[in-house]
Amino acid sequence: MVGPRPHVAGQLAGGQPYKDVVPYYDDRLRVRPGITGWAQINGLRGSTEDADLARARVDHDLAYIQNLSVTLDIRILFLTVKREFLTGSGN
């Protein structure tokens, strides 16, 4: 359930292919994708028109991979429920 959110094939970031904006983009594919992740609970979801935000999203995905643990997954699930279902803030 937790992992980097999958992107649509050929998705653009800042009007350019993701791999052009973030050369290390494929590193996030080392783990299975999830329905929620570290980037999402930190407000990095939605539009990828801003290249800096798209890069930050991938950086958060890689930070998740580097710190992968059951404890982190539980924290992400808890924060997802809290922010999306209990407070409705989505941030």
Coordinates of N, CA, C and O in Angstrom, one line a residue:
M1 N 0.8 -1.2 0.0 CA 0.0 0.0 0.0 C 0.9 1.3 0.0 O 0.4 2.3 -0.5
V2 N 2.1 1.2 0.6 CA 2.9 2.4 0.6 C 4.1 2.2 -0.3 O 4.7 1.1 -0.4
G3 N 4.4 3.3 -1.0 CA 5.5 3.3 -1.9 C 5.4 4.5 -2.9 O 4.3 5.2 -2.8
P4 N 6.3 4.7 -3.7 CA 6.2 5.8 -4.7 C 5.0 5.6 -5.5 O 4.7 4.5 -6.0
R5 N 4.2 6.7 -5.7 CA 3.0 6.6 -6.6 C 3.4 6.4 -8.0 O 4.4 7.0 -8.5
P6 N 2.8 5.5 -8.7 CA 3.1 5.2 -10.1 C 2.8 6.4 -11.0 O 1.8 7.1 -10.7
H7 N 3.6 6.7 -12.0 CA 3.3 7.8 -12.9 C 2.9 7.1 -14.2 O 3.3 6.0 -14.6
V8 N 2.1 7.9 -15.0 CA 1.7 7.5 -16.3 C 2.9 7.5 -17.2 O 3.8 8.3 -17.1
A9 N 3.0 6.4 -18.1 CA 4.1 6.3 -19.0 C 4.2 7.6 -19.8 O 3.2 8.1 -20.3
G10 N 5.4 8.2 -19.9 CA 5.6 9.4 -20.7 C 5.1 10.7 -20.0 O 5.0 11.7 -20.7
Q11 N 4.9 10.6 -18.7 CA 4.4 11.8 -18.0 C 5.5 12.9 -18.1 O 6.6 12.6 -18.0
L12 N 5.0 14.1 -18.2 CA 5.9 15.3 -18.3 C 6.0 16.0 -16.9 O 5.1 15.9 -16.1
A13 N 7.1 16.6 -16.7 CA 7.4 17.4 -15.6 C 7.9 18.7 -16.1 O 9.0 18.8 -16.7
G14 N 7.2 19.8 -15.8 CA 7.6 21.1 -16.3 C 7.6 21.1 -17.9 O 8.5 21.8 -18.4
G15 N 6.8 20.4 -18.5 CA 6.7 20.3 -19.9 C 7.8 19.5 -20.6 O 7.9 19.5 -21.9
Q16 N 8.5 18.8 -19.9 CA 9.6 17.9 -20.4 C 9.4 16.5 -19.8 O 8.8 16.3 -18.8
P17 N 10.0 15.5 -20.5 CA 9.9 14.1 -20.0 C 10.6 14.1 -18.6 O 11.6 14.8 -18.3
Y18 N 10.0 13.4 -17.7 CA 10.5 13.3 -16.3 C 11.9 13.0 -16.3 O 12.7 13.6 -15.5
K19 N 12.4 12.1 -17.1 CA 13.8 11.6 -17.1 C 14.7 12.8 -17.5 O 15.9 12.8 -17.1
D20 N 14.2 13.7 -18.2 CA 15.1 14.9 -18.6 C 15.2 15.9 -17.4 O 16.2 16.5 -17.2
V21 N 14.1 16.0 -16.7 CA 14.1 16.9 -15.6 C 14.8 16.3 -14.3 O 15.5 17.0 -13.6
V22 N 14.6 15.0 -14.1 CA 15.2 14.3 -13.0 C 16.0 13.1 -13.5 O 15.4 12.0 -13.7
P23 N 17.3 13.3 -13.8 CA 18.1 12.2 -14.4 C 18.1 10.9 -13.6 O 18.2 9.8 -14.2
Y24 N 17.8 11.0 -12.3 CA 17.8 9.8 -11.4 C 16.4 9.3 -11.2 O 16.2 8.5 -10.3
Y25 N 15.5 9.6 -12.1 CA 14.1 9.3 -11.9 C 13.9 7.7 -11.8 O 13.1 7.3 -11.0
D26 N 14.6 6.9 -12.6 CA 14.4 5.5 -12.6 C 14.8 4.9 -11.2 O 14.4 3.7 -10.9
D27 N 15.6 5.6 -10.4 CA 15.9 5.0 -9.1 C 14.7 4.8 -8.2 O 14.7 3.9 -7.4
R28 N 13.7 5.5 -8.5 CA 12.4 5.3 -7.7 C 11.7 4.0 -8.0 O 10.8 3.6 -7.3
L29 N 12.1 3.4 -9.1 CA 11.4 2.2 -9.5 C 12.0 0.9 -8.9 O 11.6 -0.2 -9.2
R30 N 12.9 1.1 -7.9 CA 13.5 -0.1 -7.2 C 12.6 -0.8 -6.3 O 12.8 -1.8 -5.8
V31 N 11.5 -0.1 -5.9 CA 10.5 -0.7 -5.0 C 9.1 -0.7 -5.7 O 8.9 0.1 -6.7
R32 N 8.2 -1.5 -5.2 CA 6.8 -1.5 -5.8 C 6.1 -0.2 -5.5 O 6.3 0.4 -4.5
P33 N 5.3 0.2 -6.4 CA 4.5 1.4 -6.2 C 3.5 1.2 -5.2 O 3.1 0.1 -4.9
G34 N 3.0 2.3 -4.6 CA 1.9 2.2 -3.6 C 0.8 3.2 -3.9 O 0.9 4.0 -4.8
I35 N -0.2 3.2 -3.1 CA -1.3 4.1 -3.3 C -1.1 5.4 -2.5 O -1.8 6.4 -2.7
T36 N -0.2 5.4 -1.6 CA 0.2 6.6 -0.8 C 1.7 6.5 -0.6 O 2.3 5.4 -0.7
G37 N 2.3 7.6 -0.3 CA 3.8 7.6 -0.1 C 4.2 8.8 0.6 O 3.5 9.7 1.0
W38 N 5.5 8.9 0.9 CA 6.2 10.0 1.6 C 5.9 11.3 0.9 O 5.7 12.3 1.5
A39 N 6.1 11.3 -0.4 CA 5.8 12.5 -1.2 C 4.4 13.0 -1.0 O 4.2 14.2 -0.8
Q40 N 3.4 12.1 -1.1 CA 2.0 12.5 -1.0 C 1.7 13.1 0.3 O 1.0 14.1 0.4
I41 N 2.2 12.5 1.4 CA 1.8 13.1 2.7 C 2.5 14.4 3.0 O 2.2 15.1 4.0
N42 N 3.5 14.7 2.2 CA 4.3 15.9 2.4 C 3.8 17.0 1.4 O 4.5 18.0 1.1
G43 N 2.6 16.8 0.8 CA 2.0 17.8 -0.1 C 2.5 17.8 -1.5 O 2.2 18.7 -2.3
L44 N 3.3 16.8 -1.9 CA 3.9 16.8 -3.3 C 3.1 15.8 -4.2 O 3.5 14.8 -4.5
R45 N 1.9 16.2 -4.5 CA 1.0 15.4 -5.3 C 0.3 16.4 -6.3 O 0.4 17.6 -6.1
G46 N -0.4 15.8 -7.3 CA -1.1 16.7 -8.2 C -0.3 17.1 -9.4 O 0.5 16.3 -9.9
S47 N -0.4 18.3 -9.9 CA 0.2 18.8 -11.1 C 1.7 18.6 -11.1 O 2.4 18.8 -10.0
T48 N 2.3 18.3 -12.2 CA 3.7 18.3 -12.4 C 4.2 19.4 -13.3 O 5.3 19.2 -14.0
E49 N 3.5 20.5 -13.4 CA 3.9 21.5 -14.3 C 5.1 22.3 -13.8 O 5.8 22.8 -14.6
D50 N 5.3 22.3 -12.5 CA 6.5 22.9 -12.0 C 7.6 21.9 -11.8 O 7.5 20.9 -11.1
A51 N 8.7 22.1 -12.6 CA 9.8 21.1 -12.6 C 10.4 21.0 -11.2 O 10.8 19.9 -10.8
D52 N 10.5 22.0 -10.4 CA 11.1 21.9 -9.1 C 10.3 21.1 -8.2 O 10.8 20.3 -7.4
L53 N 8.9 21.2 -8.3 CA 8.1 20.4 -7.4 C 8.1 18.9 -7.9 O 8.1 18.0 -7.1
A54 N 8.2 18.7 -9.2 CA 8.3 17.3 -9.7 C 9.6 16.7 -9.2 O 9.7 15.5 -8.8
R55 N 10.7 17.5 -9.2 CA 12.0 17.0 -8.7 C 11.9 16.7 -7.2 O 12.4 15.6 -6.7
A56 N 11.2 17.5 -6.5 CA 11.0 17.3 -5.0 C 10.3 16.1 -4.8 O 10.5 15.3 -3.8
R57 N 9.3 15.8 -5.6 CA 8.5 14.6 -5.5 C 9.4 13.3 -5.6 O 9.3 12.4 -4.8
V58 N 10.2 13.3 -6.6 CA 11.1 12.2 -6.8 C 12.1 12.1 -5.6 O 12.4 11.0 -5.1
D59 N 12.6 13.2 -5.2 CA 13.5 13.2 -4.0 C 12.9 12.6 -2.8 O 13.5 11.9 -2.1
H60 N 11.6 12.9 -2.6 CA 10.9 12.4 -1.4 C 10.7 10.9 -1.6 O 10.8 10.1 -0.7
D61 N 10.4 10.4 -2.8 CA 10.3 9.0 -3.1 C 11.6 8.3 -2.8 O 11.6 7.2 -2.2
L62 N 12.7 8.9 -3.2 CA 14.0 8.3 -2.9 C 14.4 8.3 -1.4 O 15.0 7.3 -0.9
A63 N 14.0 9.3 -0.7 CA 14.2 9.3 0.7 C 13.4 8.2 1.4 O 13.9 7.6 2.3
Y64 N 12.2 8.0 0.9 CA 11.4 6.9 1.4 C 12.1 5.5 1.2 O 12.2 4.7 2.1
I65 N 12.6 5.3 0.0 CA 13.3 4.1 -0.3 C 14.6 3.9 0.6 O 14.8 2.8 1.1
Q66 N 15.3 5.0 0.8 CA 16.5 4.9 1.6 C 16.2 4.6 3.1 O 17.0 4.1 3.8
N67 N 15.0 5.0 3.5 CA 14.6 4.8 4.9 C 13.5 3.8 5.1 O 12.8 3.8 6.1
L68 N 13.4 2.9 4.1 CA 12.3 1.9 4.1 C 12.2 1.1 5.4 O 13.2 0.6 5.8
S69 N 11.1 1.1 6.0 CA 10.9 0.3 7.3 C 9.4 0.2 7.5 O 8.6 0.9 7.0
V70 N 9.0 -0.8 8.3 CA 7.6 -1.0 8.6 C 7.1 0.2 9.4 O 6.0 0.6 9.2
T71 N 8.0 0.7 10.3 CA 7.6 1.8 11.1 C 7.2 3.0 10.2 O 6.2 3.7 10.5
L72 N 8.1 3.3 9.2 CA 7.8 4.4 8.3 C 6.5 4.2 7.5 O 5.7 5.1 7.4
D73 N 6.3 2.9 7.1 CA 5.0 2.6 6.4 C 3.8 2.9 7.3 O 2.8 3.5 6.8
I74 N 3.9 2.5 8.5 CA 2.8 2.7 9.4 C 2.6 4.2 9.6 O 1.4 4.7 9.6
R75 N 3.6 5.0 9.8 CA 3.5 6.4 9.9 C 2.9 7.0 8.7 O 2.0 7.9 8.8
I76 N 3.3 6.6 7.5 CA 2.7 7.2 6.3 C 1.2 6.8 6.2 O 0.4 7.7 5.8
L77 N 0.8 5.6 6.5 CA -0.6 5.2 6.5 C -1.4 6.0 7.5 O -2.5 6.5 7.2
F78 N -0.8 6.2 8.7 CA -1.5 7.0 9.7 C -1.7 8.4 9.2 O -2.8 9.0 9.3
L79 N -0.7 9.0 8.7 CA -0.8 10.4 8.2 C -1.7 10.5 7.0 O -2.4 11.5 6.9
T80 N -1.8 9.5 6.2 CA -2.7 9.5 5.0 C -4.1 9.5 5.5 O -4.9 10.3 5.1
V81 N -4.4 8.7 6.5 CA -5.8 8.6 7.0 C -6.1 9.9 7.7 O -7.2 10.5 7.5
K82 N -5.2 10.4 8.5 CA -5.4 11.7 9.2 C -5.7 12.8 8.2 O -6.7 13.6 8.4
R83 N -4.8 13.0 7.3 CA -4.9 14.2 6.4 C -5.9 14.1 5.3 O -6.5 15.1 4.9
E84 N -6.2 12.9 4.8 CA -7.2 12.7 3.7 C -8.6 12.4 4.2 O -9.5 12.9 3.6
F85 N -8.7 11.7 5.3 CA -10.1 11.3 5.7 C -10.6 12.0 7.0 O -11.8 12.2 7.1
L86 N -9.7 12.3 7.9 CA -10.2 12.9 9.1 C -10.2 14.4 9.1 O -11.2 15.0 9.5
T87 N -9.2 15.0 8.5 CA -9.1 16.5 8.5 C -9.6 17.0 7.1 O -10.0 18.2 7.0
G88 N -9.5 16.2 6.1 CA -9.9 16.6 4.8 C -9.0 17.7 4.1 O -9.4 18.3 3.1
S89 N -7.8 17.9 4.7 CA -7.0 19.0 4.2 C -6.3 18.6 2.9 O -6.0 19.4 2.1
G90 N -5.9 17.3 2.8 CA -5.2 16.8 1.6 C -3.8 17.4 1.6 O -3.1 17.2 0.6
N91 N -3.3 18.0 2.6 CA -1.9 18.5 2.6 C -1.0 17.7 3.5 O -1.3 17.2 4.4

